Short mmCIF file of C-alpha atoms in Angstrom, two decimals:
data_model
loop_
_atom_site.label_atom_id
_atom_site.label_comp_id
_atom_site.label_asym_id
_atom_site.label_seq_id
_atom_site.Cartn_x
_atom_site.Cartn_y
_atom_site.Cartn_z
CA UNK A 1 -119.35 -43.34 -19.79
CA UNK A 2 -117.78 -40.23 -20.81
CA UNK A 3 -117.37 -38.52 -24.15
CA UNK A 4 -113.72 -37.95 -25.21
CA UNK A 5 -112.40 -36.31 -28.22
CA UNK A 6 -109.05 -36.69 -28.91
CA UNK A 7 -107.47 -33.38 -31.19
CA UNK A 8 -105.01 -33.94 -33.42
CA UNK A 9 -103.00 -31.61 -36.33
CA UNK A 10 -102.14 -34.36 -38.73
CA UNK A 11 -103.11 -38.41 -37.47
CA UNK A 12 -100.33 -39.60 -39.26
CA UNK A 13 -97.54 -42.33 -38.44
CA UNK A 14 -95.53 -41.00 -36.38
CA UNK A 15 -94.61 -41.00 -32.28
CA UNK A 16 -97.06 -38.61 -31.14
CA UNK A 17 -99.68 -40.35 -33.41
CA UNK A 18 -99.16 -43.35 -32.25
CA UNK A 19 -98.92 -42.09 -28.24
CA UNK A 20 -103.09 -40.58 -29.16
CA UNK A 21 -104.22 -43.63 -30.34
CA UNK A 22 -102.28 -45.60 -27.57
CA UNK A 23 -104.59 -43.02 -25.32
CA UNK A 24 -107.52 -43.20 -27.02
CA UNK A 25 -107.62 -47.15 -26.90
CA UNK A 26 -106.89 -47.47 -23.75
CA UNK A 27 -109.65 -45.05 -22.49
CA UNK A 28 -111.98 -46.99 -24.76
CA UNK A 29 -111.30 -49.96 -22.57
CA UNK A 30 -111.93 -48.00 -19.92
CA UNK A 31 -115.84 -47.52 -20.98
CA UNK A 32 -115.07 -44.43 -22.35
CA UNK A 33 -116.67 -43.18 -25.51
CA UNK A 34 -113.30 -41.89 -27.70
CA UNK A 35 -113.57 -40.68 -31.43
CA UNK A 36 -110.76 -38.00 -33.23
CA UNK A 37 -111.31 -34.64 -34.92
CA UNK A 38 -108.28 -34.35 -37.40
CA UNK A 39 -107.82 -31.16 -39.90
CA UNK A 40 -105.63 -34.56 -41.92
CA UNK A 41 -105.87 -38.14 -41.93
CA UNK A 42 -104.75 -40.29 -45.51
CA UNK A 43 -105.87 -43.45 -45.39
CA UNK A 44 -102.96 -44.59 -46.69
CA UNK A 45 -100.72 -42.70 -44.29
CA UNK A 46 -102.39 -43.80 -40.72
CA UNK A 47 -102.14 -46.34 -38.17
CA UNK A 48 -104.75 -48.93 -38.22
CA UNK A 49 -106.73 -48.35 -35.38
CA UNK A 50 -107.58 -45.10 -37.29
CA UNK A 51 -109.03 -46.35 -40.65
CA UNK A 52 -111.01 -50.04 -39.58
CA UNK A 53 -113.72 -48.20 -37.71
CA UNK A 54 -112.04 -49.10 -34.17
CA UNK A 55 -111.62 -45.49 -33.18
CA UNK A 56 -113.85 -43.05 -35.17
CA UNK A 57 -112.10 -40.15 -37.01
CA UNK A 58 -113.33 -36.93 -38.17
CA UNK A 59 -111.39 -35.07 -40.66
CA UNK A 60 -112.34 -30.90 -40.22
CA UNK A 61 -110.53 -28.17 -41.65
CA UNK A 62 -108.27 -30.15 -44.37
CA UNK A 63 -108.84 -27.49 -46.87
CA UNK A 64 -107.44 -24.79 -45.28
CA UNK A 65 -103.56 -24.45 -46.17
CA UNK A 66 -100.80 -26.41 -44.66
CA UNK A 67 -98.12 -23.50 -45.41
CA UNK A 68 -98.08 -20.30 -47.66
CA UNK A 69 -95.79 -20.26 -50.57
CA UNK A 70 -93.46 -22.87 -48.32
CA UNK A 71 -93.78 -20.49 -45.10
CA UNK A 72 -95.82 -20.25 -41.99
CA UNK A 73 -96.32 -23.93 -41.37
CA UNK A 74 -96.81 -23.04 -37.57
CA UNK A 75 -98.79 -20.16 -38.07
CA UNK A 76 -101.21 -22.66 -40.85
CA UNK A 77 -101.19 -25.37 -37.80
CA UNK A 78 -102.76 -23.19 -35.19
CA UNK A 79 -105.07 -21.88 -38.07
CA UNK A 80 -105.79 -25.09 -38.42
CA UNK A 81 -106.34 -26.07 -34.92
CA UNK A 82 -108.63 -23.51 -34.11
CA UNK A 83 -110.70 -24.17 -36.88
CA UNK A 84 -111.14 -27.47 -35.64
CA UNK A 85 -111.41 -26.42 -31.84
CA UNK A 86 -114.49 -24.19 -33.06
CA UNK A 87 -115.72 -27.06 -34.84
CA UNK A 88 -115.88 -29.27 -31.64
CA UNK A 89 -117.58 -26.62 -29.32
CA UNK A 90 -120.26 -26.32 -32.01
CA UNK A 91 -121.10 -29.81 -32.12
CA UNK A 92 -124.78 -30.94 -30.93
CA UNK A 93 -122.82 -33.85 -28.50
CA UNK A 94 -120.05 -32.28 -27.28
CA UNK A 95 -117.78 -34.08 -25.61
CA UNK A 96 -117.07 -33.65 -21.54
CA UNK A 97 -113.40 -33.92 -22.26
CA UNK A 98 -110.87 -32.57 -24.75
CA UNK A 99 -107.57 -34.55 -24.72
CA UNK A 100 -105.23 -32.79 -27.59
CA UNK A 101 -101.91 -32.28 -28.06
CA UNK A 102 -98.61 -30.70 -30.21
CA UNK A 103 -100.92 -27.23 -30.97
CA UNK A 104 -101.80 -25.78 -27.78
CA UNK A 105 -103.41 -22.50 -29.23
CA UNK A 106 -106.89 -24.18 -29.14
CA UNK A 107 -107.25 -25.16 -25.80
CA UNK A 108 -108.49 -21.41 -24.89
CA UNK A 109 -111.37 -22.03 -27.51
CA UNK A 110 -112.07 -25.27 -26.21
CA UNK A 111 -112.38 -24.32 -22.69
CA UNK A 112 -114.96 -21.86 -23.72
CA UNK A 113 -117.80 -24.84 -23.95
CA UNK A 114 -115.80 -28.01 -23.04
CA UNK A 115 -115.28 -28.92 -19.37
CA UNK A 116 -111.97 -30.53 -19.11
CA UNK A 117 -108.96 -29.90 -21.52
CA UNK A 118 -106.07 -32.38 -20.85
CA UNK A 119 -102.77 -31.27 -22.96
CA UNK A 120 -100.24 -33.86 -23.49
CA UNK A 121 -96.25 -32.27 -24.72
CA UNK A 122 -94.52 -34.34 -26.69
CA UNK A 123 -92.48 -31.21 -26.47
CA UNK A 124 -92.36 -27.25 -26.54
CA UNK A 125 -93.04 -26.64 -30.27
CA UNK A 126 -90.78 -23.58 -30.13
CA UNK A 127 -87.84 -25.57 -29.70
CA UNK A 128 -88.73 -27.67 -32.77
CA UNK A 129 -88.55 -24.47 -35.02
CA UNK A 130 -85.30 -24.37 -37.19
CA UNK A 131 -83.67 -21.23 -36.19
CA UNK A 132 -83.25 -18.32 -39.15
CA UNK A 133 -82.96 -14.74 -39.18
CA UNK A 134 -84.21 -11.66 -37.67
CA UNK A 135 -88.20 -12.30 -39.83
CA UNK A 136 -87.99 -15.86 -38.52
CA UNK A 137 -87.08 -14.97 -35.04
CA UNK A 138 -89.80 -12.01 -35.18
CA UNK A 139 -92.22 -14.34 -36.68
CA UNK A 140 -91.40 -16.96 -33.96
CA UNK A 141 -92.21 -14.45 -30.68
CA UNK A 142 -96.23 -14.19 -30.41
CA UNK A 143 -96.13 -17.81 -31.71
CA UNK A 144 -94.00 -18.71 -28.60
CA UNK A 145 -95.63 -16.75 -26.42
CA UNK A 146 -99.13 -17.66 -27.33
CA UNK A 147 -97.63 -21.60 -26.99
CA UNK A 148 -96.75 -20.70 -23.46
CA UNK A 149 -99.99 -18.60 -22.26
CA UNK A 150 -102.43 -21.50 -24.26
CA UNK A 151 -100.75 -24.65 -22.83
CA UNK A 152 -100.92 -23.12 -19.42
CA UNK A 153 -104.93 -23.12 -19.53
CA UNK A 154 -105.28 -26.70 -19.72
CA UNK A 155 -107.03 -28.56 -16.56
CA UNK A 156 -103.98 -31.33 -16.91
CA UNK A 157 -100.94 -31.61 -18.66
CA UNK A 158 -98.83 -34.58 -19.31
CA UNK A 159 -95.53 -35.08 -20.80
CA UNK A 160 -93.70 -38.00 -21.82
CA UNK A 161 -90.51 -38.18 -20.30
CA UNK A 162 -88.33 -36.61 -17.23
CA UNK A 163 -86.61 -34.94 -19.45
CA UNK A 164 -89.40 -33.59 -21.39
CA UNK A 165 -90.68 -32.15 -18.23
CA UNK A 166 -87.39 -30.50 -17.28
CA UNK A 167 -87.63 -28.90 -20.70
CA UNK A 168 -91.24 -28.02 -20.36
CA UNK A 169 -90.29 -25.93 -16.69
CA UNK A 170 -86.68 -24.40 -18.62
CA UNK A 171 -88.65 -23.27 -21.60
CA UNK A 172 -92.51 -21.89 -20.00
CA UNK A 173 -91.21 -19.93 -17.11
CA UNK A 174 -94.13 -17.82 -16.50
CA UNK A 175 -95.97 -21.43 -15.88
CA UNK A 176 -95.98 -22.72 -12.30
CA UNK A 177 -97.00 -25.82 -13.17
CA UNK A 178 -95.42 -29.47 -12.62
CA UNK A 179 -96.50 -31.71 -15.76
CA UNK A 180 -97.56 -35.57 -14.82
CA UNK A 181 -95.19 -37.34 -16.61
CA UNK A 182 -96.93 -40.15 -18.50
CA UNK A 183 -94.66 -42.45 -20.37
CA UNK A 184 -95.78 -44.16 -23.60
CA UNK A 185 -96.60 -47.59 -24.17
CA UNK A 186 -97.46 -49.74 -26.93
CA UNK A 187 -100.61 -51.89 -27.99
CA UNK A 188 -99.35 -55.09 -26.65
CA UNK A 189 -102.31 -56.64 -28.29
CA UNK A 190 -101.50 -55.73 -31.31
CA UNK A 191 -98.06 -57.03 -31.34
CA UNK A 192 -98.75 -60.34 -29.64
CA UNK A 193 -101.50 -60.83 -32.19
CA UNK A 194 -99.88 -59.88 -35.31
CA UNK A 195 -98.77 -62.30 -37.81
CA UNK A 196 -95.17 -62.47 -38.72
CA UNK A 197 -94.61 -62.09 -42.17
CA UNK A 198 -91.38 -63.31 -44.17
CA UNK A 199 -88.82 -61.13 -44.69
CA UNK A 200 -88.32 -61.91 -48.26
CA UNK A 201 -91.80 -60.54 -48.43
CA UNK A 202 -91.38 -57.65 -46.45
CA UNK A 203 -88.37 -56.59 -48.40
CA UNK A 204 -89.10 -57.98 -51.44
CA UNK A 205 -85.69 -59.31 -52.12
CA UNK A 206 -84.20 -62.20 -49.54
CA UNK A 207 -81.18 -62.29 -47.73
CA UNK A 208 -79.25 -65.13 -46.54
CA UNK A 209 -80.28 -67.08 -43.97
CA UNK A 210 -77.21 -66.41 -41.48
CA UNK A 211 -77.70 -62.41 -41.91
CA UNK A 212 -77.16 -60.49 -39.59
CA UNK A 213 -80.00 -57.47 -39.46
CA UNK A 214 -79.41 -53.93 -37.96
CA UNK A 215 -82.97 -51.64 -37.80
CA UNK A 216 -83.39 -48.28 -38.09
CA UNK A 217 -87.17 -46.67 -37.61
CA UNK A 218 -87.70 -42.71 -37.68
CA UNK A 219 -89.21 -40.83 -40.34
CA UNK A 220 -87.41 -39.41 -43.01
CA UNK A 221 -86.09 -36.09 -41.08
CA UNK A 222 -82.78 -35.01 -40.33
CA UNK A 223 -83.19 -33.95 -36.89
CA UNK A 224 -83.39 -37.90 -36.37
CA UNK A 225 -79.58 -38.49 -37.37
CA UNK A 226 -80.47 -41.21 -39.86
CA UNK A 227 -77.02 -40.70 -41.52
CA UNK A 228 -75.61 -41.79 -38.29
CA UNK A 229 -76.55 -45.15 -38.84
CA UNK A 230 -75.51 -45.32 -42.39
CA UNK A 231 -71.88 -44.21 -41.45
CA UNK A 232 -72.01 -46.66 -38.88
CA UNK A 233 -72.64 -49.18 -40.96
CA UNK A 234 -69.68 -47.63 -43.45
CA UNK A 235 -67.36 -47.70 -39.94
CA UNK A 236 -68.34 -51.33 -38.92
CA UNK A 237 -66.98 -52.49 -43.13
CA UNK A 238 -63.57 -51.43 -42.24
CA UNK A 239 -63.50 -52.70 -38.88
CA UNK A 240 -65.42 -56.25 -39.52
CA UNK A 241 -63.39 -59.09 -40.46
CA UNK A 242 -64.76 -59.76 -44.39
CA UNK A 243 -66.85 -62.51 -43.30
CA UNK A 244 -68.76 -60.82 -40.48
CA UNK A 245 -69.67 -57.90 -42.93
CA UNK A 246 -70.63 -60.21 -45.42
CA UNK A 247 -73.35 -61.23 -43.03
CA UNK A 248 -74.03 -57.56 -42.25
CA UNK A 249 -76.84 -55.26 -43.11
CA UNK A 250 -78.60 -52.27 -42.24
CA UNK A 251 -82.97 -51.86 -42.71
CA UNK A 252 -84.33 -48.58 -42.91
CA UNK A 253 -87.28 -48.22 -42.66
CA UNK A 254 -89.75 -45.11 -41.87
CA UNK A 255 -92.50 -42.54 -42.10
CA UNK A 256 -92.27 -40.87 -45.05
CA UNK A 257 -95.17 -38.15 -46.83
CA UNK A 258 -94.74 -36.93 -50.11
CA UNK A 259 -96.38 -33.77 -49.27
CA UNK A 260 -94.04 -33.53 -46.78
CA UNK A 261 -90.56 -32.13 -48.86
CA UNK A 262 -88.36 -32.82 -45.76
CA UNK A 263 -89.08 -36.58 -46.01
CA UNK A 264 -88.46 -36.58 -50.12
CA UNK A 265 -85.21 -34.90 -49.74
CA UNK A 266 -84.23 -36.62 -47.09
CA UNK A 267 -84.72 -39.99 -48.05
CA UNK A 268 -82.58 -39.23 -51.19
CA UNK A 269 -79.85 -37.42 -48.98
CA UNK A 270 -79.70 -40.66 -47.25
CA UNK A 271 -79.86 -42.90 -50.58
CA UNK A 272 -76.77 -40.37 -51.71
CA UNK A 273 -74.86 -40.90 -48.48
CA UNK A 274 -74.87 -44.43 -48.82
CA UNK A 275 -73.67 -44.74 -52.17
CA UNK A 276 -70.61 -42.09 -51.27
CA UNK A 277 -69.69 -44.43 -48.35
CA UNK A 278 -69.88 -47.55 -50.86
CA UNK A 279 -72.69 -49.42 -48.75
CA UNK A 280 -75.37 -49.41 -51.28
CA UNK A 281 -75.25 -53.03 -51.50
CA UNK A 282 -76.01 -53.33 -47.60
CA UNK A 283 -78.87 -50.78 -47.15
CA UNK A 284 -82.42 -51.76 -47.56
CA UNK A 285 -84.54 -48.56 -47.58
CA UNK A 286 -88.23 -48.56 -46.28
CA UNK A 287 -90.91 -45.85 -46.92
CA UNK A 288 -93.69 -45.96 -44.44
CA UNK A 289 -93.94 -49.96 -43.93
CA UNK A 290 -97.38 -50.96 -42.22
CA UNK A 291 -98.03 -51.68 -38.48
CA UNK A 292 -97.65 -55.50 -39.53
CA UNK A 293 -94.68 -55.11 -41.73
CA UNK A 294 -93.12 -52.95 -38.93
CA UNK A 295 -93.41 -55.55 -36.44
CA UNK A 296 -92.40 -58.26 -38.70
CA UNK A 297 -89.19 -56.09 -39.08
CA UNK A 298 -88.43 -55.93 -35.66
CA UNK A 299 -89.43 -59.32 -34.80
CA UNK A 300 -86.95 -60.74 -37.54
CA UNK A 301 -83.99 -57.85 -36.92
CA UNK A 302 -81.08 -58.71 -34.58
CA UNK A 303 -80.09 -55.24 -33.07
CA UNK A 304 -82.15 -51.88 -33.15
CA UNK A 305 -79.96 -48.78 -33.28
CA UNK A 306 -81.63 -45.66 -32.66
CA UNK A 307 -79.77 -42.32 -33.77
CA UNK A 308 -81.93 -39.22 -32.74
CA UNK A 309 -80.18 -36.81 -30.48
CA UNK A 310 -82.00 -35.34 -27.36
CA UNK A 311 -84.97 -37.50 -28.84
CA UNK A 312 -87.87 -36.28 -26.22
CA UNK A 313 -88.31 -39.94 -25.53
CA UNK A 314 -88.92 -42.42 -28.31
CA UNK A 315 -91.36 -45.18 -28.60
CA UNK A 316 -89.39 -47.45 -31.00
CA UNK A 317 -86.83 -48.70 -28.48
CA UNK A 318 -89.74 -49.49 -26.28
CA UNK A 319 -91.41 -51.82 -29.37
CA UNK A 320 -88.21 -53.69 -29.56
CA UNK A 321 -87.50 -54.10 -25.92
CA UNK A 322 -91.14 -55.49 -25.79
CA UNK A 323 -90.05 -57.91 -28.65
CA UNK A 324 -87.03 -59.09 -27.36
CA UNK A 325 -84.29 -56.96 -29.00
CA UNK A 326 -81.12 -55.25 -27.59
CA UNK A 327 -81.38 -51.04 -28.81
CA UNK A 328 -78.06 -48.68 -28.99
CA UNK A 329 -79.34 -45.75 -29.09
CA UNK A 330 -77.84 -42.19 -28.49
CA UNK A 331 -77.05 -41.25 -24.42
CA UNK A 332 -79.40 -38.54 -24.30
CA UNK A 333 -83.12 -37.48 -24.20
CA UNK A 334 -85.63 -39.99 -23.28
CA UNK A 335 -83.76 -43.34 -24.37
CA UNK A 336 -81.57 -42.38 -20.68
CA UNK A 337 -85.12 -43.47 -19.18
CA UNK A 338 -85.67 -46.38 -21.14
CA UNK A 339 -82.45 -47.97 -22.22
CA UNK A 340 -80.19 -49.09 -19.35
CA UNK A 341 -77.19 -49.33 -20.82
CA UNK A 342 -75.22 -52.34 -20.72
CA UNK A 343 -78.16 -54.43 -19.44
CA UNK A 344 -81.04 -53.85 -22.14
CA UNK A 345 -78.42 -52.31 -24.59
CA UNK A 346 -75.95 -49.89 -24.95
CA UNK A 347 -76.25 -46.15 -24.74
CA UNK A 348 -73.60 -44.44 -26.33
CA UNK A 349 -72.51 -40.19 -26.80
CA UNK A 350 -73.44 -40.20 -30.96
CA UNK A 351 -69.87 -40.87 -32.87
CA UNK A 352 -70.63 -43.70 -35.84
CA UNK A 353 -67.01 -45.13 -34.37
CA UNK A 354 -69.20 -45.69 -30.63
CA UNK A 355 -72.21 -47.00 -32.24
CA UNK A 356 -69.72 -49.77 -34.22
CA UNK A 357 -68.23 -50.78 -31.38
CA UNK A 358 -71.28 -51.64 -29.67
CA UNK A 359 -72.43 -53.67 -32.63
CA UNK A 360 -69.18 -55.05 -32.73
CA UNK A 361 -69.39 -56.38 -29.38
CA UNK A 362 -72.52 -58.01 -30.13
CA UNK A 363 -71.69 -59.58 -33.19
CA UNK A 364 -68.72 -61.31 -31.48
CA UNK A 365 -70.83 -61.93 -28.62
CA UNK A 366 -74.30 -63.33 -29.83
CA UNK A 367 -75.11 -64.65 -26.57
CA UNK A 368 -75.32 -60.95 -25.39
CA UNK A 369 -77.45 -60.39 -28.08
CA UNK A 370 -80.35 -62.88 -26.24
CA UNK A 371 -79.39 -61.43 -22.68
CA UNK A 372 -80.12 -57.54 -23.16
CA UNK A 373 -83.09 -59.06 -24.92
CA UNK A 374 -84.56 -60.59 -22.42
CA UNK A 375 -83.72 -58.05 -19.87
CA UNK A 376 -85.22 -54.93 -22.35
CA UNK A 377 -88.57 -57.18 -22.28
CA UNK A 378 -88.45 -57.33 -18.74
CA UNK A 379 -88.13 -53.88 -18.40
CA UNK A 380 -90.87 -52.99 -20.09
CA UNK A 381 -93.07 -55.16 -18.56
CA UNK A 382 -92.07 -53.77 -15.13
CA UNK A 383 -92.14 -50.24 -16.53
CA UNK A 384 -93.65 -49.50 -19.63
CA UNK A 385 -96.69 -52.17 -19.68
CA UNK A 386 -99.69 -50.94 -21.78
CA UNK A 387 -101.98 -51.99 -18.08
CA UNK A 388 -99.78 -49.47 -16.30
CA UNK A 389 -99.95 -46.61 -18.98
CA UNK A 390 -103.83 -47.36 -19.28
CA UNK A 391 -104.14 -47.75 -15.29
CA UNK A 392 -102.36 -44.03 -15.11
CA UNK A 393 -104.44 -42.79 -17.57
CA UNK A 394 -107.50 -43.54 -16.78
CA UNK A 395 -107.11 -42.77 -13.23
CA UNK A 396 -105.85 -38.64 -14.48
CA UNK A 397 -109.00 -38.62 -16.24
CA UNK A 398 -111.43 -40.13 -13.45
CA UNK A 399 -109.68 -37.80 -10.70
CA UNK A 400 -110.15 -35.42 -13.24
CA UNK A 401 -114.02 -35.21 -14.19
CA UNK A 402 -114.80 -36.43 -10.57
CA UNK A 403 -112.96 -33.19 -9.11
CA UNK A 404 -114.33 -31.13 -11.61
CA UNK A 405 -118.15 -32.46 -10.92
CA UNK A 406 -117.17 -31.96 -6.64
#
């Protein structure tokens, strides 16, 4: 049995948090001993797994700031990280392996005491920066090239997508390195265990029986094109005959952190946009709904559309292809890898006009509706099973340690 830590900034709600604790379960099943350092996790904010005592999480570091006077958030992470990198190689029972991701400054102070650092990339955090002027872009270059040089020292890197990967090579030149591309999964157990709940209790208000229920899931950020789906929705009421929009509406729901001022003005930029476009009546807004409550959504939604552009790959369309639901979701990024379009859904280039047609289609054709449904499930099953993300896991991390200890 081997000791793993897994090292992560914030163990929040979203993507890469849940990819970790995918991880860290499934090497748990694998024998494996698996806890998390954090330097955040809210109780309140967090995926289950993370606050019932089934993966052990230790919170280091929280006190040191998150940003200075609204600046520097990158500069506060890998402050942040470090501190809790120096934390881990100081502990009594150090772990043999190190699996951490999104801050790769800490890996050099890991690898200092800990035997085998594996890095996973959701994506080059440089690219995630919003660009500004010349003290940003300054500020930015020994922040990008210590992001380059750090994630370069890891004994394995993974990343979640082709085109992640192709980004990965584009952006770290200097690296000669071909990532392992490991594509999420989902806790299948979870979701086959869960119990449905109603609706009307999810929303709080019920709709009639013969709606018709479009689902959005990202957190409250603009780079995920939320408004997309909200003008879509605005499109589809001038298009619909009155009787299909009648049936018609639109659930979104997603992670949202007050301390986090993005999400707060964000979710009332959205709230705004849908009163401008006179679809107030037809939006249901969510703030981070639980793991059951999310899966209760999907189970009882019709069609997911999914808006992010370039999205690095996207674990949502892979929950409700598991479930049995067709996704639209933008032609681009990661969906291209797990959305085949006009068998498990439609991919289409971004325009609200392309996303209502699609719905349109299935509306008038609810048999489709069934069809990519079955087919998505299918799919993942072939491709995206949580045995075949575990089974590729696990065997990185055995070849890993076992080449390590040759």
């Amino acid at each position: 049995m081997t000791r793993i830590i897994f090292l992560h900034p914030d163990l929040g709600i979203g993507g890469a948090e849940r990819l970790v604790v995918d991880a860290a379960l499934a090497l748990k099943k694998n024998g494996h001993d698996v806890s998390f350092v954090t330097t955040h996790h809210d109780p309140d904010h967090c995926f289950l797994e993370t606050k019932d005592g089934t993966i052990p999480v230790t919170v280091v570091g929280n006190w040191l700031p998150r940003h200075i006077l609204g600046k520097f958030f990158a500069l506060c992470a890998y402050i942040r990280m470090v501190y809790a990198a120096t934390y881990i190689i100081f502990l009594k029972n150090r772990p043999e392996l190190v699996f951490c991701d999104l801050v790769s400054v800490c890996i050099p102070i890991l690898r200092l005491c800990i035997p085998h650092v594996v890095f996973y990339c959701h994506h080059p955090d440089q690219l995630l920066s919003i660009p500004g002027g010349c003290c940003k872009a300054l500020y930015r270059v020994p922040l990008n090239y210590l992001e380059e040089i750090t994630t370069g020292m890891a004994h394995k890197i993974f990343v979640n997508s082709i085109y992640t990967r192709n980004v990965f090579k584009s952006t770290f030149k200097k690296l000669c390195i071909e990532p392992e591309v490991l594509y999420p999964s989902i806790n299948t157990d979870f979701f086959d265990k869960t119990r449905i709940i109603l609706l009307e209790r999810v929303l709080d208000k019920k709709l009639p029986d013969d709606s018709i229920i479009l689902l959005s899931i990202n957190r409250y950020e603009r780079k995920k094109n939320l408004s997309l789906a909200i003008e879509t929705l605005a499109y589809l009421k001038n298009s619909l005959t009155e009787q299909e929009y009648k049936r018609l509406y639109l659930i979104m729901a997603g992670g949202y952190d007050k301390r986090v001022e993005e999400n707060v003005e964000h979710y009332l930029e959205l709230i705004g946009l849908s009163d401008e476009l006179h679809v107030t009546d037809k939006v249901i807004f969510l703030r981070s709904p639980s793991d059951i409550y999310k899966v209760s959504l999907l189970k009882h939604c019709n069609i997911l559309i999914y808006t992010p552009h370039n999205e690095h790959f996207g674990i949502v369309p892979l929950e409700a292809m598991y479930i049995g639901k067709p996704v639209i979701a933008h032609n681009s990024g990661g969906p291209m890898e797990s959305v085949i379009d006009k068998v498990t859904g439609y991919l289409v280039n971004g325009s609200s006009k392309e996303f209502a047609e699609k719905i349109k289609i299935l509306i008038k054709e609810p048999s489709l509706v069934e069809t990519f449904g079955k087919a998505g499930r299918e799919r993942f099953l072939a491709t995206f099973s949580f045995t075949a993300f575990s089974t590729q896991l696990s065997k990185a991390v055995d070849e890993l340690i076992n080449f390590k200890k040759d």
